Short mmCIF file of C-alpha atoms and ligand atoms in Angstrom, two decimals:
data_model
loop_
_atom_site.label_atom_id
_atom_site.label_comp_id
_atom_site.label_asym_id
_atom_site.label_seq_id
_atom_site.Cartn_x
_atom_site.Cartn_y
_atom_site.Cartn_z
CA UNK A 1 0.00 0.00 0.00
CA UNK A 2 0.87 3.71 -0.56
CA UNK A 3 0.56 7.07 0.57
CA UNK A 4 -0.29 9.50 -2.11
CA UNK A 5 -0.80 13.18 -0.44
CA UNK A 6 -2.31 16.01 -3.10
CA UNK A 7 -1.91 19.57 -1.83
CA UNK A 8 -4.38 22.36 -1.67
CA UNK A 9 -3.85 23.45 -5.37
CA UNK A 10 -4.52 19.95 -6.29
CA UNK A 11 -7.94 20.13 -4.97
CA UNK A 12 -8.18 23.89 -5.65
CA UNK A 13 -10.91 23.49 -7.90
CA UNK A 14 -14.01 21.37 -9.06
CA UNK A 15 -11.71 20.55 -11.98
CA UNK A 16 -8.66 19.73 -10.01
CA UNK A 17 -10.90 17.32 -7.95
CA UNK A 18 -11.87 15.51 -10.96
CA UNK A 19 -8.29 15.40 -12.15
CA UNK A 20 -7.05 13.84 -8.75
CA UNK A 21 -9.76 11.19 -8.84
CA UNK A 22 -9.20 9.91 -12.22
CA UNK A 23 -5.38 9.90 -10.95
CA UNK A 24 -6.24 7.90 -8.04
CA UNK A 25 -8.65 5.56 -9.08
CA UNK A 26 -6.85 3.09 -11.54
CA UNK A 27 -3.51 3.22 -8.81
CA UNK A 28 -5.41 1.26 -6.44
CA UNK A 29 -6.31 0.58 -2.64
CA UNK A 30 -3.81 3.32 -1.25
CA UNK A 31 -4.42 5.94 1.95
CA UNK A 32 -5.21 9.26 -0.09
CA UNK A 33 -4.27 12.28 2.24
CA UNK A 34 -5.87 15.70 0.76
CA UNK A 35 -5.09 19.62 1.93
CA UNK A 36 -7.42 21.68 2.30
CA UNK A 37 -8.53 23.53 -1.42
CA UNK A 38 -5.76 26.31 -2.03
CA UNK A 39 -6.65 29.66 0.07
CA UNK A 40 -9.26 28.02 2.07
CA UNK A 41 -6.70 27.82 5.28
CA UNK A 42 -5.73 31.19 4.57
CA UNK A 43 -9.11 32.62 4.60
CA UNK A 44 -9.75 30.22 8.03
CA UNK A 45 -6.38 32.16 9.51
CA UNK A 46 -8.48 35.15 8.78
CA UNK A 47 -11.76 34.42 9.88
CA UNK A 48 -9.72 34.01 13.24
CA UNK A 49 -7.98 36.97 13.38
CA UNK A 50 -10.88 38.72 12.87
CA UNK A 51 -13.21 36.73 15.88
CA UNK A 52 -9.44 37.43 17.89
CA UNK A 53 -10.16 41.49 17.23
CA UNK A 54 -14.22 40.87 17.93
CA UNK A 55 -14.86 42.29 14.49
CA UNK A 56 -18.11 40.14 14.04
CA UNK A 57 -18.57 41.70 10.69
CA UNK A 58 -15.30 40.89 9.32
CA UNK A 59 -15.57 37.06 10.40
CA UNK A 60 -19.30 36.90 8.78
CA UNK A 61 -18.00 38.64 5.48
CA UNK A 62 -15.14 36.51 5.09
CA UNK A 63 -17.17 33.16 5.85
CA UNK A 64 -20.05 34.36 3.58
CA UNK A 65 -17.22 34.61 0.85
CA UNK A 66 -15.89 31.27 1.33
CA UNK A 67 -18.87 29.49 1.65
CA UNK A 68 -20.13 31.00 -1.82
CA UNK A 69 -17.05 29.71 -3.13
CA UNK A 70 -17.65 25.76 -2.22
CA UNK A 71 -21.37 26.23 -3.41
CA UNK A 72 -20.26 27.09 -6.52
CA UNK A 73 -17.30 24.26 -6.52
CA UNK A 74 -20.10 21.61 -5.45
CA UNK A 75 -22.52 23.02 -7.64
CA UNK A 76 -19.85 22.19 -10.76
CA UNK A 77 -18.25 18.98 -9.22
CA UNK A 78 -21.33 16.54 -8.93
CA UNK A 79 -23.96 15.35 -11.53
CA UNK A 80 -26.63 13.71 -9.26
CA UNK A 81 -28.86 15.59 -7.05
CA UNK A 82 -28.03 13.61 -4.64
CA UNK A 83 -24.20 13.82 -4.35
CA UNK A 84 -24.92 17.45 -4.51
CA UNK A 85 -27.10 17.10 -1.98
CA UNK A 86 -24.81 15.15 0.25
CA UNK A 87 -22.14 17.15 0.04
CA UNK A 88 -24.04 20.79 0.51
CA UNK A 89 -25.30 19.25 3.81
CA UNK A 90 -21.61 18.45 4.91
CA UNK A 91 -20.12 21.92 3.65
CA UNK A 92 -22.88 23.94 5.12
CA UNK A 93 -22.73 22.02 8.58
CA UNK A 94 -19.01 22.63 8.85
CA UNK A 95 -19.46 26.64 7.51
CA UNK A 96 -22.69 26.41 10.43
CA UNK A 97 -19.93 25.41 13.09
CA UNK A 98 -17.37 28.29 12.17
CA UNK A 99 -20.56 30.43 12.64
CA UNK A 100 -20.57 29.27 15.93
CA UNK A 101 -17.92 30.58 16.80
CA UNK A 102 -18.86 34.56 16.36
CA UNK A 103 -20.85 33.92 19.58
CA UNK A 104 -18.42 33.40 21.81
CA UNK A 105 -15.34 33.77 23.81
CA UNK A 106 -12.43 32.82 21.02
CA UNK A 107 -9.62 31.91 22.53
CA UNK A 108 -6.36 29.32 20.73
CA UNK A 109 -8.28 26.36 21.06
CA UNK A 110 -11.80 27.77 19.13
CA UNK A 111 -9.00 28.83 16.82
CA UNK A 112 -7.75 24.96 15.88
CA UNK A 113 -11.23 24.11 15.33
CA UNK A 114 -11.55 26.61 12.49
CA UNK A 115 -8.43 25.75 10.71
CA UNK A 116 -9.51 22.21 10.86
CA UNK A 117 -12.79 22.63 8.44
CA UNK A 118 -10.93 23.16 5.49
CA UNK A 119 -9.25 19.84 5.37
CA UNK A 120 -12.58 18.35 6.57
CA UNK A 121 -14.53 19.82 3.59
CA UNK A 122 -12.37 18.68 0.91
CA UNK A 123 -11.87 15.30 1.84
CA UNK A 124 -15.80 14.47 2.21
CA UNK A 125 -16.28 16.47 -0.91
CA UNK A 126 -13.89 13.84 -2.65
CA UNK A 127 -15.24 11.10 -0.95
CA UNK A 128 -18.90 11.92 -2.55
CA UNK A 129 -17.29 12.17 -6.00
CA UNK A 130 -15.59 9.10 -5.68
CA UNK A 131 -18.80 7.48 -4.38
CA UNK A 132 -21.02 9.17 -6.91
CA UNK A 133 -18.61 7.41 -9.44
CA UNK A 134 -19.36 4.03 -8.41
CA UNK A 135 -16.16 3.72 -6.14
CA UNK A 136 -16.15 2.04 -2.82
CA UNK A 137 -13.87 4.93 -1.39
CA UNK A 138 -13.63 4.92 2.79
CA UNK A 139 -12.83 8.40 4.91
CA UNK A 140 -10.78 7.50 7.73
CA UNK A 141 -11.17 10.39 9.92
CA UNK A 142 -7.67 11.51 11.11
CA UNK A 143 -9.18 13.03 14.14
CA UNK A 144 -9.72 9.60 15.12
CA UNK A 145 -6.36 8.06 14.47
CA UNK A 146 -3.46 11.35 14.06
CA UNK A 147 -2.61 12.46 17.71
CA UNK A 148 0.31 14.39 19.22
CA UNK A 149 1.98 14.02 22.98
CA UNK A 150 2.23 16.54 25.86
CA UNK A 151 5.39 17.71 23.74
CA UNK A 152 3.11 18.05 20.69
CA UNK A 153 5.52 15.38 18.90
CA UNK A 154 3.41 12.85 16.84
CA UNK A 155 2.47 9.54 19.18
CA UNK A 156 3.73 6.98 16.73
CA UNK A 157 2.64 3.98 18.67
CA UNK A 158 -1.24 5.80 19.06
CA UNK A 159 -1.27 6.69 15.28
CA UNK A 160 0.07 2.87 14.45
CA UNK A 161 -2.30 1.28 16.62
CA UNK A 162 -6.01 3.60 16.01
CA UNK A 163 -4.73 3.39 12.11
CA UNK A 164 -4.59 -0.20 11.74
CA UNK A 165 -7.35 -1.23 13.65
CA UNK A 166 -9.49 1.73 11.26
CA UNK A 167 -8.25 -0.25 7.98
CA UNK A 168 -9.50 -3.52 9.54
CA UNK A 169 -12.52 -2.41 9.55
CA UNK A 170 -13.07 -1.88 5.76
CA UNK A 171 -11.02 -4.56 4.52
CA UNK A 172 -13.46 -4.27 1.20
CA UNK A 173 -12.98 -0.55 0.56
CA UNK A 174 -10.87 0.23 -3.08
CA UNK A 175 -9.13 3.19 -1.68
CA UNK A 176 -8.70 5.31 1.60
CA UNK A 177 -9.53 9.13 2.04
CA UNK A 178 -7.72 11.15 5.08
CA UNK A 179 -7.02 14.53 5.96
CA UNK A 180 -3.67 15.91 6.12
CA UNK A 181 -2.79 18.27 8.74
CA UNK A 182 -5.07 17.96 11.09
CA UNK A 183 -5.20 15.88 14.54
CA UNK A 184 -5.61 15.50 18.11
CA UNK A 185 -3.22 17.07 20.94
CA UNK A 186 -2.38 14.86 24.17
CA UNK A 187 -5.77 16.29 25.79
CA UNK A 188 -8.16 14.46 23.32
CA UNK A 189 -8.82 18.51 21.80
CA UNK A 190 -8.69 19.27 18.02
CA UNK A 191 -4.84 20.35 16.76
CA UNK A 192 -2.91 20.73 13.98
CA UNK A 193 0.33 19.92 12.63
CA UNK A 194 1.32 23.45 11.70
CA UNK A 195 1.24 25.19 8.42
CA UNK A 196 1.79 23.12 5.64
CA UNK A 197 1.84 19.91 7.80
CA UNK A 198 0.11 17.82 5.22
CA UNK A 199 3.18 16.29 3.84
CA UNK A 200 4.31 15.60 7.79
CA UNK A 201 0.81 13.98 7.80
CA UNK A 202 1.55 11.49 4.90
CA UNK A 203 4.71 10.62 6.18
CA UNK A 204 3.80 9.55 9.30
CA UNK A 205 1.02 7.51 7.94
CA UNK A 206 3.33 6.31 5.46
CA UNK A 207 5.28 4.89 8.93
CA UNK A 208 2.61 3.76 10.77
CA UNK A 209 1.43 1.14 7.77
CA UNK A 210 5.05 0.81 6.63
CA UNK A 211 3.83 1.87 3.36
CA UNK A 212 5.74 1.14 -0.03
CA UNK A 213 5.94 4.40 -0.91
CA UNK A 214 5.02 8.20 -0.20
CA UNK A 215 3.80 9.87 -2.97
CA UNK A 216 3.77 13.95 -2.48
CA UNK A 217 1.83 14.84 -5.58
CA UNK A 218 2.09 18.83 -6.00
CA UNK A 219 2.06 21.07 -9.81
CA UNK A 220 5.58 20.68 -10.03
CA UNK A 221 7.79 17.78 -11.73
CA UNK A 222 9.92 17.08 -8.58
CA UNK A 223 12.55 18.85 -6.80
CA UNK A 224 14.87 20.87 -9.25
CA UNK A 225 17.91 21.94 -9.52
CA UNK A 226 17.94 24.88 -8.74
CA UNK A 227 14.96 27.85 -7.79
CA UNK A 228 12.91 27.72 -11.04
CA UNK A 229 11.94 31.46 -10.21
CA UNK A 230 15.34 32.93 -10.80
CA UNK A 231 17.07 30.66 -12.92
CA UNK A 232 15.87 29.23 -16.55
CA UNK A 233 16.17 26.11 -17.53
CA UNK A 234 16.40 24.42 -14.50
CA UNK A 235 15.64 20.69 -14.15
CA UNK A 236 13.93 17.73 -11.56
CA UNK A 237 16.57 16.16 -9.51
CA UNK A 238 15.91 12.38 -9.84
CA UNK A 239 17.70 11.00 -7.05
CA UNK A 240 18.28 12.66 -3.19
CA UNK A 241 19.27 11.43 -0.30
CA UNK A 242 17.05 11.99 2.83
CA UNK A 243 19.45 14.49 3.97
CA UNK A 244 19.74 16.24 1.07
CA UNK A 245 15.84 16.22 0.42
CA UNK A 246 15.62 17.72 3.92
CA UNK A 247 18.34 20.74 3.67
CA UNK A 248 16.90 22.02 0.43
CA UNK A 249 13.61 21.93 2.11
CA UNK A 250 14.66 23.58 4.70
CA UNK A 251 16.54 26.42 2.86
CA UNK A 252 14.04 27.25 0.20
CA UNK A 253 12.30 24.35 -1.98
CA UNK A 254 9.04 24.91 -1.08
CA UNK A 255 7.88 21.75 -2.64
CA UNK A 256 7.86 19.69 0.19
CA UNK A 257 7.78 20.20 4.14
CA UNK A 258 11.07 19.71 6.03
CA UNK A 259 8.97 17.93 8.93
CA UNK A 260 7.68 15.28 6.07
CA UNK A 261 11.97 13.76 6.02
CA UNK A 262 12.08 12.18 9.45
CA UNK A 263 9.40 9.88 9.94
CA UNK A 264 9.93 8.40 6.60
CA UNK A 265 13.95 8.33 6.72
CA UNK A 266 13.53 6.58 9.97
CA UNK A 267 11.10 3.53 8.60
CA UNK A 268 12.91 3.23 5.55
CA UNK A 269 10.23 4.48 3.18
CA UNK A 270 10.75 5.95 -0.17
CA UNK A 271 9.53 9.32 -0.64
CA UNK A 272 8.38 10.51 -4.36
CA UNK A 273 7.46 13.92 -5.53
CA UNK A 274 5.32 13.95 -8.61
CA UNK A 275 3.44 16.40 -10.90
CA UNK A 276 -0.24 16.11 -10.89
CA UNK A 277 -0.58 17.52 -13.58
CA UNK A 278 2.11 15.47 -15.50
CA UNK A 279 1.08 12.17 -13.67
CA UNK A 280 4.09 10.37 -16.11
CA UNK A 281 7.00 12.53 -15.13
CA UNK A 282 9.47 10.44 -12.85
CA UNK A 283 9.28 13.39 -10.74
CA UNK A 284 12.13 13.01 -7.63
CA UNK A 285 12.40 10.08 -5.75
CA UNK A 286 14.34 10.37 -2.01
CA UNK A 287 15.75 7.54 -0.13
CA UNK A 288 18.17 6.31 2.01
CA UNK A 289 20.89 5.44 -0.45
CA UNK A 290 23.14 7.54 -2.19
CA UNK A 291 23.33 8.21 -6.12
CA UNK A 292 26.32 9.40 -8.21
CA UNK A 293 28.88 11.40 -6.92
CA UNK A 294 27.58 14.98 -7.93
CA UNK A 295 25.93 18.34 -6.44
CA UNK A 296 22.55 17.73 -7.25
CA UNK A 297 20.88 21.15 -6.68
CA UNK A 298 21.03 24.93 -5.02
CA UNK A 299 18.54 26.43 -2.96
CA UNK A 300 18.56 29.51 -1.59
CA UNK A 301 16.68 31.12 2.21
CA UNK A 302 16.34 34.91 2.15
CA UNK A 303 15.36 37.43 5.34
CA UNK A 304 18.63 35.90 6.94
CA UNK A 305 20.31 38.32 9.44
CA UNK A 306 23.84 37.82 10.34
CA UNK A 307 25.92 38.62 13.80
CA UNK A 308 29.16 38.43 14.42
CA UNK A 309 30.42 38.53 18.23
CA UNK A 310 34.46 39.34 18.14
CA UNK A 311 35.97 39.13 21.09
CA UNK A 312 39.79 39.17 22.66
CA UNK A 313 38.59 37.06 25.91
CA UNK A 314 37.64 34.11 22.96
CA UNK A 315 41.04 33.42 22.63
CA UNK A 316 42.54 30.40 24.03
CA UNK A 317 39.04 30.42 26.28
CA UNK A 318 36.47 28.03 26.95
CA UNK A 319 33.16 28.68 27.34
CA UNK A 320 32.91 31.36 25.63
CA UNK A 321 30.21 29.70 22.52
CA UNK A 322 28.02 28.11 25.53
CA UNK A 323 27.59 31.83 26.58
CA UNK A 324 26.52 33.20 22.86
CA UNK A 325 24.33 30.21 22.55
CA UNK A 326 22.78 30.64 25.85
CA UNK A 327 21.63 33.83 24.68
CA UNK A 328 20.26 32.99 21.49
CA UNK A 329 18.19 30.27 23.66
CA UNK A 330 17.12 32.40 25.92
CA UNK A 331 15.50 34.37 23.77
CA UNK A 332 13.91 31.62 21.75
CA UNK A 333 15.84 32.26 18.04
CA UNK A 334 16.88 29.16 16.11
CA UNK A 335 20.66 29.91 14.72
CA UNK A 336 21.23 28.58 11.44
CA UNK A 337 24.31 28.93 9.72
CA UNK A 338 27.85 29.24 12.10
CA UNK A 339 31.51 30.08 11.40
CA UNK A 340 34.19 31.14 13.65
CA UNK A 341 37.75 32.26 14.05
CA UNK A 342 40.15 32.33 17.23
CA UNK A 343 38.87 35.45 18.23
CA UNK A 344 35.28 35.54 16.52
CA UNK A 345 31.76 33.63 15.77
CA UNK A 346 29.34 34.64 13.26
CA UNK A 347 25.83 32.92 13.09
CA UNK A 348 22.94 33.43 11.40
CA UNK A 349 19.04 33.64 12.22
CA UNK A 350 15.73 34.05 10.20
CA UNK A 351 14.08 35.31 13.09
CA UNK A 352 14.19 38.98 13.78
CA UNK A 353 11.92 39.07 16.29
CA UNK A 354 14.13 39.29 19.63
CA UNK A 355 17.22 40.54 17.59
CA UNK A 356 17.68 44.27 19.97
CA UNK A 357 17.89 41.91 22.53
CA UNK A 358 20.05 39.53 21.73
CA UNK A 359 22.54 42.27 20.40
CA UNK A 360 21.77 43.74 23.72
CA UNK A 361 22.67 40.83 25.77
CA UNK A 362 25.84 40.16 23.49
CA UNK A 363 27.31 43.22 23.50
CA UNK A 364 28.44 41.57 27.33
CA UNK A 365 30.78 39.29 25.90
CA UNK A 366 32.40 40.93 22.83
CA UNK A 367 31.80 43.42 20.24
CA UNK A 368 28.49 42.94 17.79
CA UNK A 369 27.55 43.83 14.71
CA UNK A 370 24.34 42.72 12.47
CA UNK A 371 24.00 42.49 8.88
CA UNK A 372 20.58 42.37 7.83
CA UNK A 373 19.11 41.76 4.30
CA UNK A 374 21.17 38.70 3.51
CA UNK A 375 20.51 35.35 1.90
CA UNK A 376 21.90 31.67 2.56
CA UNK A 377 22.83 29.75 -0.58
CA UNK A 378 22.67 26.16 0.16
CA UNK A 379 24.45 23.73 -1.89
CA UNK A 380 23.17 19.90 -1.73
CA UNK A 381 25.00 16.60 -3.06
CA UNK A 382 27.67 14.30 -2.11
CA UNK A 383 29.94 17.02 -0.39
CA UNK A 384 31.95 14.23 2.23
CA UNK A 385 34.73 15.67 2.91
CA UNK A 386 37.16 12.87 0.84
CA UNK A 387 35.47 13.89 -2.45
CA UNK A 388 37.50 16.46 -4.44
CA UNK A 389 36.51 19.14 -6.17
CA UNK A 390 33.35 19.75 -5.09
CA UNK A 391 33.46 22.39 -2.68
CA UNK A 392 36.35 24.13 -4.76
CA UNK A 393 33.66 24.56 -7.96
CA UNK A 394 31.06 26.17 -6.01
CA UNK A 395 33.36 28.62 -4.66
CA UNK A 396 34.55 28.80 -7.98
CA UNK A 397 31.39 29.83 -9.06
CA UNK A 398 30.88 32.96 -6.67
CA UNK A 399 34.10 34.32 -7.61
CA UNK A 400 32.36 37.52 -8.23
CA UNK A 401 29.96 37.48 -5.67
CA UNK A 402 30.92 39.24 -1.97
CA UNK A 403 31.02 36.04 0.40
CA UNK A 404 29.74 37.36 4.21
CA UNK A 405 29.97 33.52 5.72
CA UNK A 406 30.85 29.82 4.31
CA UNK A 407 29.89 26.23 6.38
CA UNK A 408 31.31 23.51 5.43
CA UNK A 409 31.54 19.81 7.15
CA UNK A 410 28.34 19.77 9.30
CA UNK A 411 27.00 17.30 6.98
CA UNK A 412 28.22 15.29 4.56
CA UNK A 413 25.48 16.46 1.74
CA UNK A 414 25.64 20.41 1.45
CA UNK A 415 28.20 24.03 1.60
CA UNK A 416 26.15 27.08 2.61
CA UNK A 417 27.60 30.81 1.62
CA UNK A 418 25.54 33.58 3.12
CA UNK A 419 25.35 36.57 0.64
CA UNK A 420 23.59 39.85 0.31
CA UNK A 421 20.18 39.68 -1.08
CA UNK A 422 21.16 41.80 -4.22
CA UNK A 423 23.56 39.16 -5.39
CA UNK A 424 21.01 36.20 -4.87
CA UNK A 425 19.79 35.83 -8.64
CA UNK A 426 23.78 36.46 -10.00
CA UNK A 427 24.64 33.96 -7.42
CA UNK A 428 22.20 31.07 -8.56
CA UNK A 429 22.89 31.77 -12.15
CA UNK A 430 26.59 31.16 -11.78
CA UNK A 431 26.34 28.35 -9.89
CA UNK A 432 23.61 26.50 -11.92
CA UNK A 433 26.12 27.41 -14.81
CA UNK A 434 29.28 26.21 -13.22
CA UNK A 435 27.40 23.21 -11.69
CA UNK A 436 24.73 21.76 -14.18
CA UNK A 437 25.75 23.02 -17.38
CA UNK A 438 28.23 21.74 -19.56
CA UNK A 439 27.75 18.07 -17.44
N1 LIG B 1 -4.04 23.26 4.69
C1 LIG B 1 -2.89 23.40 5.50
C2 LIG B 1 -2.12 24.64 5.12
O1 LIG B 1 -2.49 25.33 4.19
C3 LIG B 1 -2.03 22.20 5.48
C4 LIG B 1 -1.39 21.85 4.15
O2 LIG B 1 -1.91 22.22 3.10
O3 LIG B 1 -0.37 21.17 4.14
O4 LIG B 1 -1.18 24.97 5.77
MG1 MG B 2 2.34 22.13 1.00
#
């Protein structure tokens, strides 16, 4: 069995629906995990914020407006009166419930309640079509089977357990519908997995049935190269590594969610990417084993700010990173890139939020100063350290480009430079030239 996951703009439309079903159908008894249609969690952020500010009006509009917008998708998606029927019933009950909510106190918890419709919706609207099509399709509510711990980690043993027992009990069924990002917390109440937590969603089912495969099925023909925005002709990466999959992820291929890695890296379990709507392209497959010598792709993270601590008592001391660390800790800001010197550290964050006080607390231990504005460059492939070459032809390739930072040896699968912004598209370029072309 598989796990094939279809994101929001998958499902974005009656039309996408249709094309996802006629995907699904002929590839057999697999767990199907859907997103919510594209802007629908948006629009349930909103609806939120605006019951969090008490503007009534604001909430009602914005509901109003998305509600017209699945009558009109059912109204196109289903022939039969019935099916239409079926499925206004279970749209309008779960638009009735967000209603509810304009009564009342809102506090987090109404909040998680509201961002779990959308996913709801859309998988019992493609459970009707399948059904109205003469296919046997079973929902498997993931509110009865996904569940996090008190440390809102995933309870792999629960989701095992409540999963297989739910498949035993429609042995007959031709394929399985579940919701993606959505589940319960430790205390039995309605959660989520976070933004774009679908693909975590697949992967841990894909670990709880020990599935064959996890398909992540977005409009894009698999991982490439390089950031298709910035750089032409760039192409799908057939083979990664789990690690490599999980540092482009990380620093800037949006395709797939840097939670989705673990759970299937752990179990073993091939990951694929594919293009819906070029169901034949091999797309990017990511596993555990490593292809060709090679760097496979560039990716790059902007909004980075660097600071760099220099300091005279660094020398010959110890101690002196558990300090700077402590700091960035205490104040709750992930550091992402490091390099230091004898006398110096530099490190990087995406998080600006506490930044006056962390220079603030710093400026105890050595002198500071920030660079906002800058971008990290992440380079991805078989980068252990014994391989030559490598590392020298990507710095070859920035020659021209100012150079604020370089890590190198962390892992064995990428180099990171950190640049200024303005020299982000010149810097993919050159590297996808020096890199890709002339193979
Ligand atoms: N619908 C959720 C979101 O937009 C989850 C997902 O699509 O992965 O974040
Ligand atoms: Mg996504």
């Amino acid at each position: 069995m598989k796990v094939l996951k279809f994101g929001g703009t998958s499902v974005g439309s009656a039309q996408r629906i249709k094309d996802v079903a006629a995907l699904i159908v002929p590839r057999g008894k697999n767990i199907i995990v859907l997103s919510a249609m594209s802007g629908t969690t948006n629009s349930l952020v909103e609806i939120s914020d605006y019951l969090y500010k008490k503007n009534i009006e604001g909430a009602k509009e914005t509901i109003n407006n998305l509600e017209a917008k699945y009558r009109r998708t059912i109204d196109e998606l289903y022939s039969t009166e019935e099916a239409k029927a079926q499925a206004l019933h279970e749209v309008k009950a779960c638009f009735n419930y967000i209603r509810s909510f304009t009564k009342d106190i809102f506090t987090l918890f109404e909040e998680k309640e509201i961002l779990a419709q959308g996913e709801l919706m859309s998988t019992a609207m493609m459970t009707i079509y399948l059904k109205e099509q003469g296919v046997d399709a079973q929902l498997l509510p993931a509110l009865e089977f996904m569940r996090t711990d008190k440390n809102a980690e995933p309870d792999t043993q629960y989701i095992r357990s409540r999963l297989t027992t739910l498949l035993d009990k429609y042995p007959e069924a031709q394929l399985y519908i579940t919701q993606g990002y959505i589940c319960r917390n430790a205390y039995g109440e309605i959660d989520n997995l976070q933004r774009g937590g679908s693909d975590y969603t697949a992967s841990l089912i894909g670990a709880a049935i020990n599935a064959d495969e996890v398909e992540i099925w977005t409009d894009i023909d698999g991982m490439h190269n390089n950031d298709p925005r910035y750089v032409e002709g760039t192409e799908p990466v057939s083979h990664l590594h789990f690690e490599e999959a999980a540092e482009l992820a990380y620093f800037g291929a949006k395709i797939l969610h840097p939670t989705c890695v673990l759970p299937a890296k752990l179990n073993n379990i091939p990951v694929r990417l594919l293009n819906t709507m070029q169901p034949n392209a091999a797309g990017t497959l990511i596993y555990n084993t490593q292809g060709p010598k090679a760097i496979k792709a560039v990716a790059a993270k902007d909004n980075i700010t660097a600071i760099k601590i220099k300091s005279g008592r660094m020398l010959l001391a110890y101690g002196f990173l558990r300090k700077v660390f402590e700091i960035f800790e205490t104040h709750q800001t992930p550091i992402d890139m490091i390099a230091t010197s004898e006398v110096g550290v530099s490190v990087t964050i995406d998080n600006e939020r506490n930044l006056e006080a962390i220079v603030n607390d710093l400026k105890k231990f050595g002198t500071v100063t920030v660079d906002k504005d800058m971008v990290i460059i992440c380079v991805v492939g078989d980068l252990e350290w014994q391989n030559r070459g490598f590392e020298a032809k990507a710095l070859d390739a920035l020659r021209d480009v100012p150079v604020r930072m370089i890590s190198y040896g962390g892992s064995n699968y990428n180099i990171s430079f950190l640049i200024r912004k303005e020299d982000k598209v010149k810097a993919l370029n050159s590297l996808s030239d020096h890199l890709f072309k002339h193979k």
